[in-house]
Amino acid sequence: MNSVRWNIGLGMFVLMTLISFGVYQTLTLGPSTDVSELYQTRFQGQASVLASALNSSIAAEDIGMLSDRLDQLINGADLEYAIVASENGVVSTYTRTGSNIDDVKAMTALPGVSSDGQLYRVSIPVESESSLQLYAGFSTESARESIKAEKLEAAILAFAVLIFGLAGSLILASVITRPLKRLVDAARLVESGDSGAPIHDVRDDEIGAVTRTFNTMTTRVNRLSEQLDEANEDMALYTSEVAALKTERVKFETALKASERRFRTIVENTNDIFIVIDDELKIKWISATYTRAAGRSGSSVAGQSVTDMIHPDDIEAIHAFFGSDDESIPALEARFRINDEGWHDVLINIKDLRTASGVGGVLLTLTNISETKNTQRELENAKETAEEMIRLKDSFLANMSHEIRTPLTGILGFAQVLQEELAGEQLQLVKYIRDGGDRLLKTLNAFLDLAQLESNSVNFNAERLDLVVETNNVVLQFGPEAHNRGIALDVTNDHDVLFARIDRSIYASVLQNLLHNAFKFTSEGSISVHVASEDDWVRVDVSDTGVGIAEEFLPLIFKEFHQESSGLTRKHEGAGLGLAITKRMLDVMKGSISVKSVKGQGSTFSFRVPGATQVRQASSKKSPGENLVMSELPSILLVEDNKDTQLLVSRLIRQYYDVTIASSGNAAVELAMNNKFDLIIMDINLGEGLNGVESLNEIRRLGNTSVPVVAVTAYALPGDEAKFIRSGFNDYLSKPFGRDELLDMIKRNIAVKSNRLAS
């Protein structure tokens, strides 16, 4: 841009120089012709004035006046001399004071500048006398000085014009080139990649038009640059995607080839048979597996209908596939003829490989499941056998329980009656009878408890109970035995109140089993029970000073039917179920049990149950006899078909209650409708006629809904109690039972009725 500005300035300088030179030339004369003309103009005029003055003097014939006039002209002007001559010679000669006229003839020479340039000679006639001629010589010195002064002024003026012209040229060049410089700077920014801001302060001239055009062009270039950047980004993304697709394609092709190799290897080595069929169910291709299994080539069955190889009863499923639009066809089981040995059970997976134009076929994958089907049939048979065994076991347990409990009820009941009436050796014999019956009952109950736990039919009713109270209640039951055997029995606890989330009956069974076990293996010393808190648990320790357990037997202590001494060497009675049942009961309550023992020193069984935080409330229970309204002995209807049980129950409760006996369900219904009883004790198995449940339903149907009915039965399998309660019985008591259990049950139910009547 500097070159343009200086070029413009240089051009303007040259122009102004020429203009200045022209001004100078205009204001000054040239070296020869121009000066002569100046002399002629200047001195010719003075000569004319002198000639006019001479003419006036001659006309007045005043020669003196002429002489004075010449003196004035010579002394006051550039005139150096004047000669008036006629044809006859010089009339008069006048010279400037101090000037000499040496050669008049030279003075009268031709007019013009003298050879030395000091004089300018003029010859002019005097008008009044045409015969007179005036010859005058003028000094050129003052004229030359005047010319020099004029030239100096012209030079100064030309120089001033040059200087001001140059300054104006530079200013004009700057004004012209400034917007061009902005354009160039903006163009360089665009060239460097910086779009920059548009140029403002645009003038209304051609450069302004160029600037506006440049701004428009820059805006378009910026827009095109942005579009180009976006296109480059898209192109880069597209390029990367194409590269990724190429990579994926290579990977896919590699994986496809590997998959083809694997598929070919699988097809060639698998036991499955692959068949491709067309729309007409004809075989297009069959795998080599068929060749190995059938002993003939696949080409021998090519073009054959696949239905010829499928059992007629199974062909319909194949046809169903081709007649359905559902592509999600499940696997089909069918019988397939592979060779001449007969039909084979196969699992057929169907995959439609046909394209929209019908090219391809349907792939059938046949998996030989003959062994699986045989195994399945064996499992089904085994399952049926197992279910039958379970049913027989349940039936056996139910019948055994019923058949054992029924006579045990009489044995234990009458033994209890005899104990009250006999003494001495006979009393001891009766005690043996009761002990044997109790042992048999405990064994029976253990088997039933185990069966209930194995069938997961234990009802777990979680409650927040104070384990200190519950533990003391259980331990108190063993007080008489401890006293009789001279064993110290003690209960301790870390806190006065320790709540846990337990089932009361299950907890009591667990603690009873452990205490029974402790008493069994402790002949002397002590048995202690300790209740303590342990984080979020409550721990109960049952310790004894008995025989202890060998270390190698500890891992087996909680398994069924395992005892440290067995066979002919066994020293203690029992079936080996107590601890196993105890562990399973704790599992039901989400608890755990462990044991520490030293042979010959004793054992400590520790079990934990989930703790529960609860404030113990004051009990609002009333005593069983509170608010009873009775004016005479309560009446009880005993429904029992067994004569021994009739006699036993009557003997046990007759001094407290008025007992009426019904030997059948039909008789019980009739008696219940015609009499008012406070309680009905109902056996379940009543022989012929209505059973206990049917008798209860009939009594309720006929309108007697207030009398409590209790099921007293030998059915004591897991779930029996809940089943009878759901059937409508108010309470349940299993056989065999003792006097206290029977009386507690009667009092409990009559008290409920009496309270209901009192309210």
PDB file of C-alpha atoms in Angstrom, residues 10-135:
ATOM      1  CA  LEU A  10       5.382  11.167  -6.708  1.00  0.00           C
ATOM      2  CA  GLY A  11       3.020  11.713  -9.585  1.00  0.00           C
ATOM      3  CA  MET A  12       1.497  14.703  -7.858  1.00  0.00           C
ATOM      4  CA  PHE A  13       5.016  16.023  -7.092  1.00  0.00           C
ATOM      5  CA  VAL A  14       6.015  15.826 -10.751  1.00  0.00           C
ATOM      6  CA  LEU A  15       2.779  17.495 -11.735  1.00  0.00           C
ATOM      7  CA  MET A  16       3.248  20.318  -9.230  1.00  0.00           C
ATOM      8  CA  THR A  17       6.864  20.701 -10.355  1.00  0.00           C
ATOM      9  CA  LEU A  18       5.714  21.172 -13.912  1.00  0.00           C
ATOM     10  CA  ILE A  19       3.044  23.572 -12.763  1.00  0.00           C
ATOM     11  CA  SER A  20       5.625  25.539 -10.733  1.00  0.00           C
ATOM     12  CA  PHE A  21       7.969  25.610 -13.685  1.00  0.00           C
ATOM     13  CA  GLY A  22       5.195  26.848 -15.873  1.00  0.00           C
ATOM     14  CA  VAL A  23       4.349  29.547 -13.343  1.00  0.00           C
ATOM     15  CA  TYR A  24       7.987  30.546 -13.220  1.00  0.00           C
ATOM     16  CA  GLN A  25       8.260  30.621 -16.986  1.00  0.00           C
ATOM     17  CA  THR A  26       5.080  32.569 -17.212  1.00  0.00           C
ATOM     18  CA  LEU A  27       6.254  35.198 -14.737  1.00  0.00           C
ATOM     19  CA  THR A  28       9.776  35.669 -16.137  1.00  0.00           C
ATOM     20  CA  LEU A  29      11.286  36.489 -19.509  1.00  0.00           C
ATOM     21  CA  GLY A  30      13.417  34.329 -21.688  1.00  0.00           C
ATOM     22  CA  PRO A  31      17.195  34.926 -21.891  1.00  0.00           C
ATOM     23  CA  SER A  32      17.216  36.873 -25.221  1.00  0.00           C
ATOM     24  CA  THR A  33      13.991  37.661 -27.057  1.00  0.00           C
ATOM     25  CA  ASP A  34      11.952  38.154 -23.973  1.00  0.00           C
ATOM     26  CA  VAL A  35      14.532  40.701 -22.538  1.00  0.00           C
ATOM     27  CA  SER A  36      14.741  42.659 -25.825  1.00  0.00           C
ATOM     28  CA  GLU A  37      11.001  42.941 -25.897  1.00  0.00           C
ATOM     29  CA  LEU A  38      11.096  44.148 -22.277  1.00  0.00           C
ATOM     30  CA  TYR A  39      13.800  46.731 -23.195  1.00  0.00           C
ATOM     31  CA  GLN A  40      11.870  47.791 -26.258  1.00  0.00           C
ATOM     32  CA  THR A  41       8.645  48.154 -24.344  1.00  0.00           C
ATOM     33  CA  ARG A  42      10.258  50.036 -21.492  1.00  0.00           C
ATOM     34  CA  PHE A  43      12.792  52.210 -23.286  1.00  0.00           C
ATOM     35  CA  GLN A  44      10.680  52.827 -26.409  1.00  0.00           C
ATOM     36  CA  GLY A  45       8.074  54.361 -24.152  1.00  0.00           C
ATOM     37  CA  GLN A  46      10.601  56.611 -22.469  1.00  0.00           C
ATOM     38  CA  ALA A  47      11.938  57.605 -25.904  1.00  0.00           C
ATOM     39  CA  SER A  48       8.421  58.402 -27.088  1.00  0.00           C
ATOM     40  CA  VAL A  49       7.888  60.588 -24.017  1.00  0.00           C
ATOM     41  CA  LEU A  50      11.201  62.350 -24.733  1.00  0.00           C
ATOM     42  CA  ALA A  51      10.314  62.791 -28.397  1.00  0.00           C
ATOM     43  CA  SER A  52       6.973  64.251 -27.426  1.00  0.00           C
ATOM     44  CA  ALA A  53       8.660  66.651 -25.044  1.00  0.00           C
ATOM     45  CA  LEU A  54      11.122  67.698 -27.752  1.00  0.00           C
ATOM     46  CA  ASN A  55       8.285  68.147 -30.154  1.00  0.00           C
ATOM     47  CA  SER A  56       6.587  70.507 -27.707  1.00  0.00           C
ATOM     48  CA  SER A  57       9.797  72.485 -27.215  1.00  0.00           C
ATOM     49  CA  ILE A  58      10.461  72.784 -30.899  1.00  0.00           C
ATOM     50  CA  ALA A  59       6.910  73.882 -31.498  1.00  0.00           C
ATOM     51  CA  ALA A  60       7.372  76.624 -28.900  1.00  0.00           C
ATOM     52  CA  GLU A  61      10.771  77.463 -30.317  1.00  0.00           C
ATOM     53  CA  ASP A  62      12.047  77.314 -26.819  1.00  0.00           C
ATOM     54  CA  ILE A  63      15.481  75.759 -27.127  1.00  0.00           C
ATOM     55  CA  GLY A  64      16.185  76.380 -23.466  1.00  0.00           C
ATOM     56  CA  MET A  65      13.124  74.511 -22.472  1.00  0.00           C
ATOM     57  CA  LEU A  66      14.291  71.628 -24.649  1.00  0.00           C
ATOM     58  CA  SER A  67      17.642  71.624 -22.937  1.00  0.00           C
ATOM     59  CA  ASP A  68      16.034  71.599 -19.481  1.00  0.00           C
ATOM     60  CA  ARG A  69      13.685  68.857 -20.480  1.00  0.00           C
ATOM     61  CA  LEU A  70      16.505  66.639 -21.692  1.00  0.00           C
ATOM     62  CA  ASP A  71      18.410  67.246 -18.462  1.00  0.00           C
ATOM     63  CA  GLN A  72      15.362  66.190 -16.475  1.00  0.00           C
ATOM     64  CA  LEU A  73      14.900  63.025 -18.512  1.00  0.00           C
ATOM     65  CA  ILE A  74      18.573  62.085 -18.425  1.00  0.00           C
ATOM     66  CA  ASN A  75      18.914  62.670 -14.702  1.00  0.00           C
ATOM     67  CA  GLY A  76      15.593  61.062 -13.670  1.00  0.00           C
ATOM     68  CA  ALA A  77      15.463  57.987 -15.829  1.00  0.00           C
ATOM     69  CA  ASP A  78      17.559  55.309 -17.361  1.00  0.00           C
ATOM     70  CA  LEU A  79      18.560  57.661 -20.210  1.00  0.00           C
ATOM     71  CA  GLU A  80      22.307  57.874 -20.631  1.00  0.00           C
ATOM     72  CA  TYR A  81      22.415  60.168 -23.625  1.00  0.00           C
ATOM     73  CA  ALA A  82      20.222  61.811 -26.270  1.00  0.00           C
ATOM     74  CA  ILE A  83      21.260  63.130 -29.683  1.00  0.00           C
ATOM     75  CA  VAL A  84      19.021  65.202 -31.928  1.00  0.00           C
ATOM     76  CA  ALA A  85      20.256  65.117 -35.440  1.00  0.00           C
ATOM     77  CA  SER A  86      19.064  66.172 -38.779  1.00  0.00           C
ATOM     78  CA  GLU A  87      20.080  65.416 -42.245  1.00  0.00           C
ATOM     79  CA  ASN A  88      22.727  67.962 -41.938  1.00  0.00           C
ATOM     80  CA  GLY A  89      24.259  66.697 -38.787  1.00  0.00           C
ATOM     81  CA  VAL A  90      23.976  66.678 -35.011  1.00  0.00           C
ATOM     82  CA  VAL A  91      21.724  69.391 -33.725  1.00  0.00           C
ATOM     83  CA  SER A  92      22.205  68.843 -30.044  1.00  0.00           C
ATOM     84  CA  THR A  93      23.874  66.290 -27.737  1.00  0.00           C
ATOM     85  CA  TYR A  94      23.001  65.623 -24.162  1.00  0.00           C
ATOM     86  CA  THR A  95      24.644  63.159 -21.737  1.00  0.00           C
ATOM     87  CA  ARG A  96      24.065  62.069 -18.121  1.00  0.00           C
ATOM     88  CA  THR A  97      26.167  64.015 -15.746  1.00  0.00           C
ATOM     89  CA  GLY A  98      29.523  62.392 -15.593  1.00  0.00           C
ATOM     90  CA  SER A  99      29.038  60.516 -18.898  1.00  0.00           C
ATOM     91  CA  ASN A 100      31.262  61.046 -21.911  1.00  0.00           C
ATOM     92  CA  ILE A 101      30.322  60.912 -25.550  1.00  0.00           C
ATOM     93  CA  ASP A 102      33.375  59.790 -27.341  1.00  0.00           C
ATOM     94  CA  ASP A 103      31.948  58.517 -30.483  1.00  0.00           C
ATOM     95  CA  VAL A 104      28.696  60.130 -31.583  1.00  0.00           C
ATOM     96  CA  LYS A 105      28.681  58.001 -34.612  1.00  0.00           C
ATOM     97  CA  ALA A 106      28.586  54.908 -32.452  1.00  0.00           C
ATOM     98  CA  MET A 107      25.726  56.423 -30.531  1.00  0.00           C
ATOM     99  CA  THR A 108      23.746  56.919 -33.650  1.00  0.00           C
ATOM    100  CA  ALA A 109      24.214  53.377 -34.693  1.00  0.00           C
ATOM    101  CA  LEU A 110      21.337  51.110 -35.287  1.00  0.00           C
ATOM    102  CA  PRO A 111      18.894  50.828 -32.398  1.00  0.00           C
ATOM    103  CA  GLY A 112      18.985  47.827 -30.064  1.00  0.00           C
ATOM    104  CA  VAL A 113      21.167  46.508 -27.366  1.00  0.00           C
ATOM    105  CA  SER A 114      24.752  47.431 -27.485  1.00  0.00           C
ATOM    106  CA  SER A 115      27.310  44.821 -27.893  1.00  0.00           C
ATOM    107  CA  ASP A 116      28.246  44.907 -24.248  1.00  0.00           C
ATOM    108  CA  GLY A 117      24.574  44.819 -23.234  1.00  0.00           C
ATOM    109  CA  GLN A 118      24.918  47.969 -21.108  1.00  0.00           C
ATOM    110  CA  LEU A 119      22.882  50.256 -23.342  1.00  0.00           C
ATOM    111  CA  TYR A 120      19.744  50.031 -25.318  1.00  0.00           C
ATOM    112  CA  ARG A 121      19.634  52.381 -28.249  1.00  0.00           C
ATOM    113  CA  VAL A 122      16.415  53.908 -29.555  1.00  0.00           C
ATOM    114  CA  SER A 123      15.923  55.959 -32.703  1.00  0.00           C
ATOM    115  CA  ILE A 124      12.623  57.842 -33.022  1.00  0.00           C
ATOM    116  CA  PRO A 125      11.643  60.771 -35.206  1.00  0.00           C
ATOM    117  CA  VAL A 126      10.494  64.036 -33.727  1.00  0.00           C
ATOM    118  CA  GLU A 127       6.989  64.460 -35.165  1.00  0.00           C
ATOM    119  CA  SER A 128       6.927  68.234 -35.557  1.00  0.00           C
ATOM    120  CA  GLU A 129      10.000  68.167 -37.628  1.00  0.00           C
ATOM    121  CA  SER A 130      10.217  65.132 -39.651  1.00  0.00           C
ATOM    122  CA  SER A 131      13.756  66.006 -40.587  1.00  0.00           C
ATOM    123  CA  LEU A 132      14.829  65.637 -36.982  1.00  0.00           C
ATOM    124  CA  GLN A 133      15.706  62.245 -35.516  1.00  0.00           C
ATOM    125  CA  LEU A 134      16.097  61.488 -31.808  1.00  0.00           C
ATOM    126  CA  TYR A 135      18.803  59.018 -30.884  1.00  0.00           C
TER     127      TYR A 135
END
